[in-house]
PDB file of C-alpha atoms in Angstrom:
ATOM      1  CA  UNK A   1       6.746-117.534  63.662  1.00 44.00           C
ATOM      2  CA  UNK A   2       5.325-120.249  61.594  1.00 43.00           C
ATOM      3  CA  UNK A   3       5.367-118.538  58.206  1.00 41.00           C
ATOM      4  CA  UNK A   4       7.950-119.300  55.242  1.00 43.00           C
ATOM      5  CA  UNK A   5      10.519-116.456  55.276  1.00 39.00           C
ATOM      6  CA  UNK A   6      13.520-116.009  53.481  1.00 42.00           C
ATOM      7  CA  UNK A   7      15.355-113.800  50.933  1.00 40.00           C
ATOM      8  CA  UNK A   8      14.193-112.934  47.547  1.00 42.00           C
ATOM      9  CA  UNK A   9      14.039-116.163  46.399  1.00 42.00           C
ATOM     10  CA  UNK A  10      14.242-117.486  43.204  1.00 46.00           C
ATOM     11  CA  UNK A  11      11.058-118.308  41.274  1.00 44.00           C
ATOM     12  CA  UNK A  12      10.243-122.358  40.285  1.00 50.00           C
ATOM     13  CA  UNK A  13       8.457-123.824  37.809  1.00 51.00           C
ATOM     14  CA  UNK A  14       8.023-125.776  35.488  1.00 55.00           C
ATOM     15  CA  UNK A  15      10.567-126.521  31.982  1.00 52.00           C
ATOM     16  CA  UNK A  16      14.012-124.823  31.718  1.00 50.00           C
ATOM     17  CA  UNK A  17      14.887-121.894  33.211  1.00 43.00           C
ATOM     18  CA  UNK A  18      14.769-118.367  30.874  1.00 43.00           C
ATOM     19  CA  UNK A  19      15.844-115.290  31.630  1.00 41.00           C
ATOM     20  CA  UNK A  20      18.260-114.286  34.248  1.00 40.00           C
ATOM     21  CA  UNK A  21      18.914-116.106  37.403  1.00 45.00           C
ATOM     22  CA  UNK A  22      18.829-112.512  39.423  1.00 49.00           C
ATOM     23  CA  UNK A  23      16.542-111.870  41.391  1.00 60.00           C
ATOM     24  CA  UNK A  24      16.299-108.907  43.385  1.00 60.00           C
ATOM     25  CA  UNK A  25      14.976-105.093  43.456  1.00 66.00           C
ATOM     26  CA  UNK A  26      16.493-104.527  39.585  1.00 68.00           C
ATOM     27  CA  UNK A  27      14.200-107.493  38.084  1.00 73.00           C
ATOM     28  CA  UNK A  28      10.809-107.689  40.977  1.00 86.00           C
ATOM     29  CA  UNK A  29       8.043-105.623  41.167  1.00 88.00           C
ATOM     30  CA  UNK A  30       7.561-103.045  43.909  1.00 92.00           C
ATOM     31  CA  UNK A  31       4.874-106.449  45.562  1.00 94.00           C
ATOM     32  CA  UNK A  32       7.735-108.923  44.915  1.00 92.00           C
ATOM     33  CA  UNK A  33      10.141-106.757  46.627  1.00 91.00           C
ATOM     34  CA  UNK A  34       7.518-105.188  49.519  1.00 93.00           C
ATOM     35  CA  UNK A  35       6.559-108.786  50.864  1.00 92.00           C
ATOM     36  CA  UNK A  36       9.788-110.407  52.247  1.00 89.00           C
ATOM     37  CA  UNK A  37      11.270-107.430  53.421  1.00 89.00           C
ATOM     38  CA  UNK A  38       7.928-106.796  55.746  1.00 90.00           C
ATOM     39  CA  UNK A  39       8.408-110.370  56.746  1.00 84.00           C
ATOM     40  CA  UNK A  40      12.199-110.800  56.804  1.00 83.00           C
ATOM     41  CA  UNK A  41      12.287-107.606  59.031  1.00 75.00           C
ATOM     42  CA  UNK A  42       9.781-108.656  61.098  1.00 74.00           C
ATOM     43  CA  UNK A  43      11.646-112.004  62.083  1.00 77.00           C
ATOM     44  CA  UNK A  44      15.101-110.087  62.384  1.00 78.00           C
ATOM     45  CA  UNK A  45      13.189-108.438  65.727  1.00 77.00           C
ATOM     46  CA  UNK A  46      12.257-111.506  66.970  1.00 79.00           C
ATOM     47  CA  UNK A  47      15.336-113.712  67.504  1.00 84.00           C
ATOM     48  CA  UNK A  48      15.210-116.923  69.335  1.00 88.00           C
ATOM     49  CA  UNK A  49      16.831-117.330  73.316  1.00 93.00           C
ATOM     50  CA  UNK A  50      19.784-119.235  73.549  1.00 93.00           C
ATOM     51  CA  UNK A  51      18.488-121.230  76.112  1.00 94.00           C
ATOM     52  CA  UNK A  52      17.431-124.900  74.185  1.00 93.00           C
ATOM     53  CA  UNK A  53      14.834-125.085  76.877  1.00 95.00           C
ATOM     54  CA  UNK A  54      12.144-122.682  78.510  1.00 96.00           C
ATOM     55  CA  UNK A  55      12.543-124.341  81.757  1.00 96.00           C
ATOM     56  CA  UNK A  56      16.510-123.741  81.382  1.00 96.00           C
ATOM     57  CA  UNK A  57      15.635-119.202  80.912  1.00 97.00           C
ATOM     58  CA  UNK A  58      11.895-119.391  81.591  1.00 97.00           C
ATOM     59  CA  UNK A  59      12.513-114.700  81.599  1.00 97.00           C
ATOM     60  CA  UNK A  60      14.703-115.325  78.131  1.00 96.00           C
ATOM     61  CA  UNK A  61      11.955-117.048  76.637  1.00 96.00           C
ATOM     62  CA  UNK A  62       9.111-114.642  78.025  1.00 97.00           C
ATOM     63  CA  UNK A  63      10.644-111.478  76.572  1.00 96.00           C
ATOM     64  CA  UNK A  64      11.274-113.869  73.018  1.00 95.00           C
ATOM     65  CA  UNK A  65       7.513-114.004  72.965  1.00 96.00           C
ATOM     66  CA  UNK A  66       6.990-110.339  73.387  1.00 96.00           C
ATOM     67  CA  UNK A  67       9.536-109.845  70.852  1.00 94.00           C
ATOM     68  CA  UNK A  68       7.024-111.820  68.754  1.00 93.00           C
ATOM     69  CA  UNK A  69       4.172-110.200  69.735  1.00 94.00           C
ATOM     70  CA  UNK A  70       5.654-106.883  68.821  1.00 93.00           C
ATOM     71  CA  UNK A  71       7.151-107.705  65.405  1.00 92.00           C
ATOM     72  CA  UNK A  72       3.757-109.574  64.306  1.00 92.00           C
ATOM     73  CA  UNK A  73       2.171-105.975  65.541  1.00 93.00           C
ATOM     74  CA  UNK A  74       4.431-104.628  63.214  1.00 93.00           C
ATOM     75  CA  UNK A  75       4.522-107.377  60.077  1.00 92.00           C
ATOM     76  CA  UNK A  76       0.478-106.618  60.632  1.00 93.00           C
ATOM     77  CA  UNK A  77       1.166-102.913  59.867  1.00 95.00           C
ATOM     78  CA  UNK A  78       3.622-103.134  57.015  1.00 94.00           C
ATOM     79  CA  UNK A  79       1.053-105.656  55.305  1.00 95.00           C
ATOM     80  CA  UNK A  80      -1.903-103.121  55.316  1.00 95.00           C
ATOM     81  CA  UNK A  81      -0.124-100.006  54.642  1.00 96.00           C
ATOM     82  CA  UNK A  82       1.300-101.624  51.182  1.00 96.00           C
ATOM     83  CA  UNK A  83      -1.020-101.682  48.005  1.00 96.00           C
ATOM     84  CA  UNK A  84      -1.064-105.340  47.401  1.00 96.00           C
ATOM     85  CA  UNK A  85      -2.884-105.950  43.922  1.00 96.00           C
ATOM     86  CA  UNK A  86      -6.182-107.437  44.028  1.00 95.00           C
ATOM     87  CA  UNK A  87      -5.220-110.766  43.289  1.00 94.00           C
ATOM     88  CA  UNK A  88      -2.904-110.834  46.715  1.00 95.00           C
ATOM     89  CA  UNK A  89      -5.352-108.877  48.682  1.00 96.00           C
ATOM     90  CA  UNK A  90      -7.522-111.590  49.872  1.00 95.00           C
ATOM     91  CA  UNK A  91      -4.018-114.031  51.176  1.00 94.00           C
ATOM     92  CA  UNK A  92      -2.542-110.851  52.840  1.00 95.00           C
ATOM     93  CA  UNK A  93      -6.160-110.530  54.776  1.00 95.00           C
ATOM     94  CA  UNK A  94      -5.638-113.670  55.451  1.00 94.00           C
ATOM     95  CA  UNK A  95      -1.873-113.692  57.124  1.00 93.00           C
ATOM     96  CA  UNK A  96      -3.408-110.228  58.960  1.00 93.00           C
ATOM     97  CA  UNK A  97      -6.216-112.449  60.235  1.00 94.00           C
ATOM     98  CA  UNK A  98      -4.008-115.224  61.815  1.00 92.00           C
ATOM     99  CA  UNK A  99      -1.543-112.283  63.152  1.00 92.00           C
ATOM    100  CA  UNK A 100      -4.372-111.189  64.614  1.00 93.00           C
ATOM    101  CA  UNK A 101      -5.518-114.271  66.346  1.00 94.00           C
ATOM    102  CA  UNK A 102      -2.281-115.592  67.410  1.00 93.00           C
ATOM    103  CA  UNK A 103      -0.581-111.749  69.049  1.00 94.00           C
ATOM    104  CA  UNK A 104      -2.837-112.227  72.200  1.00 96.00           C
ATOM    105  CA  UNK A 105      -1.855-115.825  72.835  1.00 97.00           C
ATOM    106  CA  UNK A 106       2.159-114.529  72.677  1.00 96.00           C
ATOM    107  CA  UNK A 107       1.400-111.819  74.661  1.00 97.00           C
ATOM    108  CA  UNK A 108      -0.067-114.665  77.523  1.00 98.00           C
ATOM    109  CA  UNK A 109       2.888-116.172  76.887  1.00 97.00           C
ATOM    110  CA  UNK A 110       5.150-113.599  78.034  1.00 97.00           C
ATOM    111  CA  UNK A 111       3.890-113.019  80.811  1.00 98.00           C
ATOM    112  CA  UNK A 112       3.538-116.783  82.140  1.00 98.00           C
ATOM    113  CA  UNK A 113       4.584-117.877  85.907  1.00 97.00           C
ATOM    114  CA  UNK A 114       5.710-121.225  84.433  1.00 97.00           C
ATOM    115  CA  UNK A 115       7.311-122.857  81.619  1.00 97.00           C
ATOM    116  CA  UNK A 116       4.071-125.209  81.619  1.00 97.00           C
ATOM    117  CA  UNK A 117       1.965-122.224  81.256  1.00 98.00           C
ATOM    118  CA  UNK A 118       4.391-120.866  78.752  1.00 97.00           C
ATOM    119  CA  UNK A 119       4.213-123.689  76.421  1.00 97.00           C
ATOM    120  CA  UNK A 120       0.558-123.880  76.488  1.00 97.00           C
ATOM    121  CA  UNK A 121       0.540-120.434  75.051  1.00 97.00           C
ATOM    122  CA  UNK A 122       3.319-120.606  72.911  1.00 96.00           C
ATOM    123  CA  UNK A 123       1.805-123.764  71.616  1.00 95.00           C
ATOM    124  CA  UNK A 124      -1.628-122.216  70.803  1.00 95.00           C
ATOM    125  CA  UNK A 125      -0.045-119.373  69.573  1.00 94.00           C
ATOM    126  CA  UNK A 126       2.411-121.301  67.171  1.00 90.00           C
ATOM    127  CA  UNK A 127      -0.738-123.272  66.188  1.00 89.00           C
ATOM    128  CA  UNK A 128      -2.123-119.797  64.222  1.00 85.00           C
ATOM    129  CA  UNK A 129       0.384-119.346  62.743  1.00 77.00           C
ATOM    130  CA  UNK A 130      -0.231-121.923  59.556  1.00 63.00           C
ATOM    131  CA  UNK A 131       2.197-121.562  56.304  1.00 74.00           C
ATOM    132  CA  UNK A 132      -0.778-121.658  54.419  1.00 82.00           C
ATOM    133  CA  UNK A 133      -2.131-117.809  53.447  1.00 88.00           C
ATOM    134  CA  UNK A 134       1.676-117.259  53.332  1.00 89.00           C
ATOM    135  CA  UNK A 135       2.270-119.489  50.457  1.00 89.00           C
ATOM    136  CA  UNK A 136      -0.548-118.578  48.902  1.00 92.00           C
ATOM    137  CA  UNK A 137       0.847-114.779  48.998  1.00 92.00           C
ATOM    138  CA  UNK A 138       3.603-115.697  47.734  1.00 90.00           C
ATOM    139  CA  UNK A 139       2.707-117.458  44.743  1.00 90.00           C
ATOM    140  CA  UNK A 140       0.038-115.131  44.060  1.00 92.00           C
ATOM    141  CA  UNK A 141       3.394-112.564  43.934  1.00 92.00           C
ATOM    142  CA  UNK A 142       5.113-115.018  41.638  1.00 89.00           C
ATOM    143  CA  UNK A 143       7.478-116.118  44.565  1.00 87.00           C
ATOM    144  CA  UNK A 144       9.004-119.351  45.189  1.00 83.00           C
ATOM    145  CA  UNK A 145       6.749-121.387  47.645  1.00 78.00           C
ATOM    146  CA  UNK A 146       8.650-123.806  49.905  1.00 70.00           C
ATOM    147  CA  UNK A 147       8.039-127.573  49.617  1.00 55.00           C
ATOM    148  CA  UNK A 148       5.565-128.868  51.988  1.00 53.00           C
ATOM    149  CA  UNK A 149       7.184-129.759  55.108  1.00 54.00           C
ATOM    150  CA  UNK A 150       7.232-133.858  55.815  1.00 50.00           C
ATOM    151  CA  UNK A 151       5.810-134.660  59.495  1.00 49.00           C
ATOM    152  CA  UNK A 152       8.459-136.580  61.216  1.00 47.00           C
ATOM    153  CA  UNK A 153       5.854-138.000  63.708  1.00 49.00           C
ATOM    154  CA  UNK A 154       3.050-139.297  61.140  1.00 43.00           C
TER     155      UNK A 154
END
């Protein structure tokens, strides 16, 4: 799942740092609080084979991708059932919206007669799934955005 996920993290920004370095359910909002545990329990359900290789547990890596399928079914829930304020609304639509695009494409993927097929799917799938609405979430929330990731192949 292509998203950034993590623990509460610490907020950045800019000049030196004020306040207390905690940060967890005693000093976030209910919105702070609500959005990585939807998303951190979400990927707990969803754990990786073992297998380095899809060729190597082609059935290992088909159930993975259902696993995926299921816990973006239910990250998808857990983001519209919560009262995001209006100024998160419009990112969360947007995470729902590539959830929404990229659970059929895992669900082809689990149930592919070859790793070829597989990857094609996974591939497609993994595609959807962009870091960008996410990020924007989470700085709308006043959450620590990861640092752009640097492609290795450019």
């Amino acid at each position: 799942m292509g998203r950034p996920r993590g623990e509460l993290p610490v907020r950045q920004g800019p000049g030196p740092l004020k306040g207390s370095l905690r940060q967890d359910e005693t000093t976030l909002d209910e919105h702070q609080v609500a959005y990585p545990k939807v998303v951190n329990t979400c990927d707990a359900k969803a754990e990786a084979p073992e297998a380095e290789y899809v060729e190597d547990d082609l059935d290992a890596y088909k159930q993975w991708a259902e696993d995926v399928r299921a816990a973006l079914d239910e990250e998808a829930r857990l983001l519209r059932a919560h009262e995001w304020p209006a100024e998160v609304k419009q990112h969360v639509a947007a995470i729902d919206a590539e959830i929404a695009a990229a659970r059929p494409l895992w669900a082809k993927a689990a149930k592919a007669k070859d790793a070829d097929l597989y990857d094609d799917h996974y591939e497609a799938a993994e595609d959807l799934s962009g870091n960008e609405a996410a990020v924007k979430a989470r700085a709308a929330l006043d959450l620590a955005t990861p640092a752009p990731a640097v492609n290795a192949e450019a």
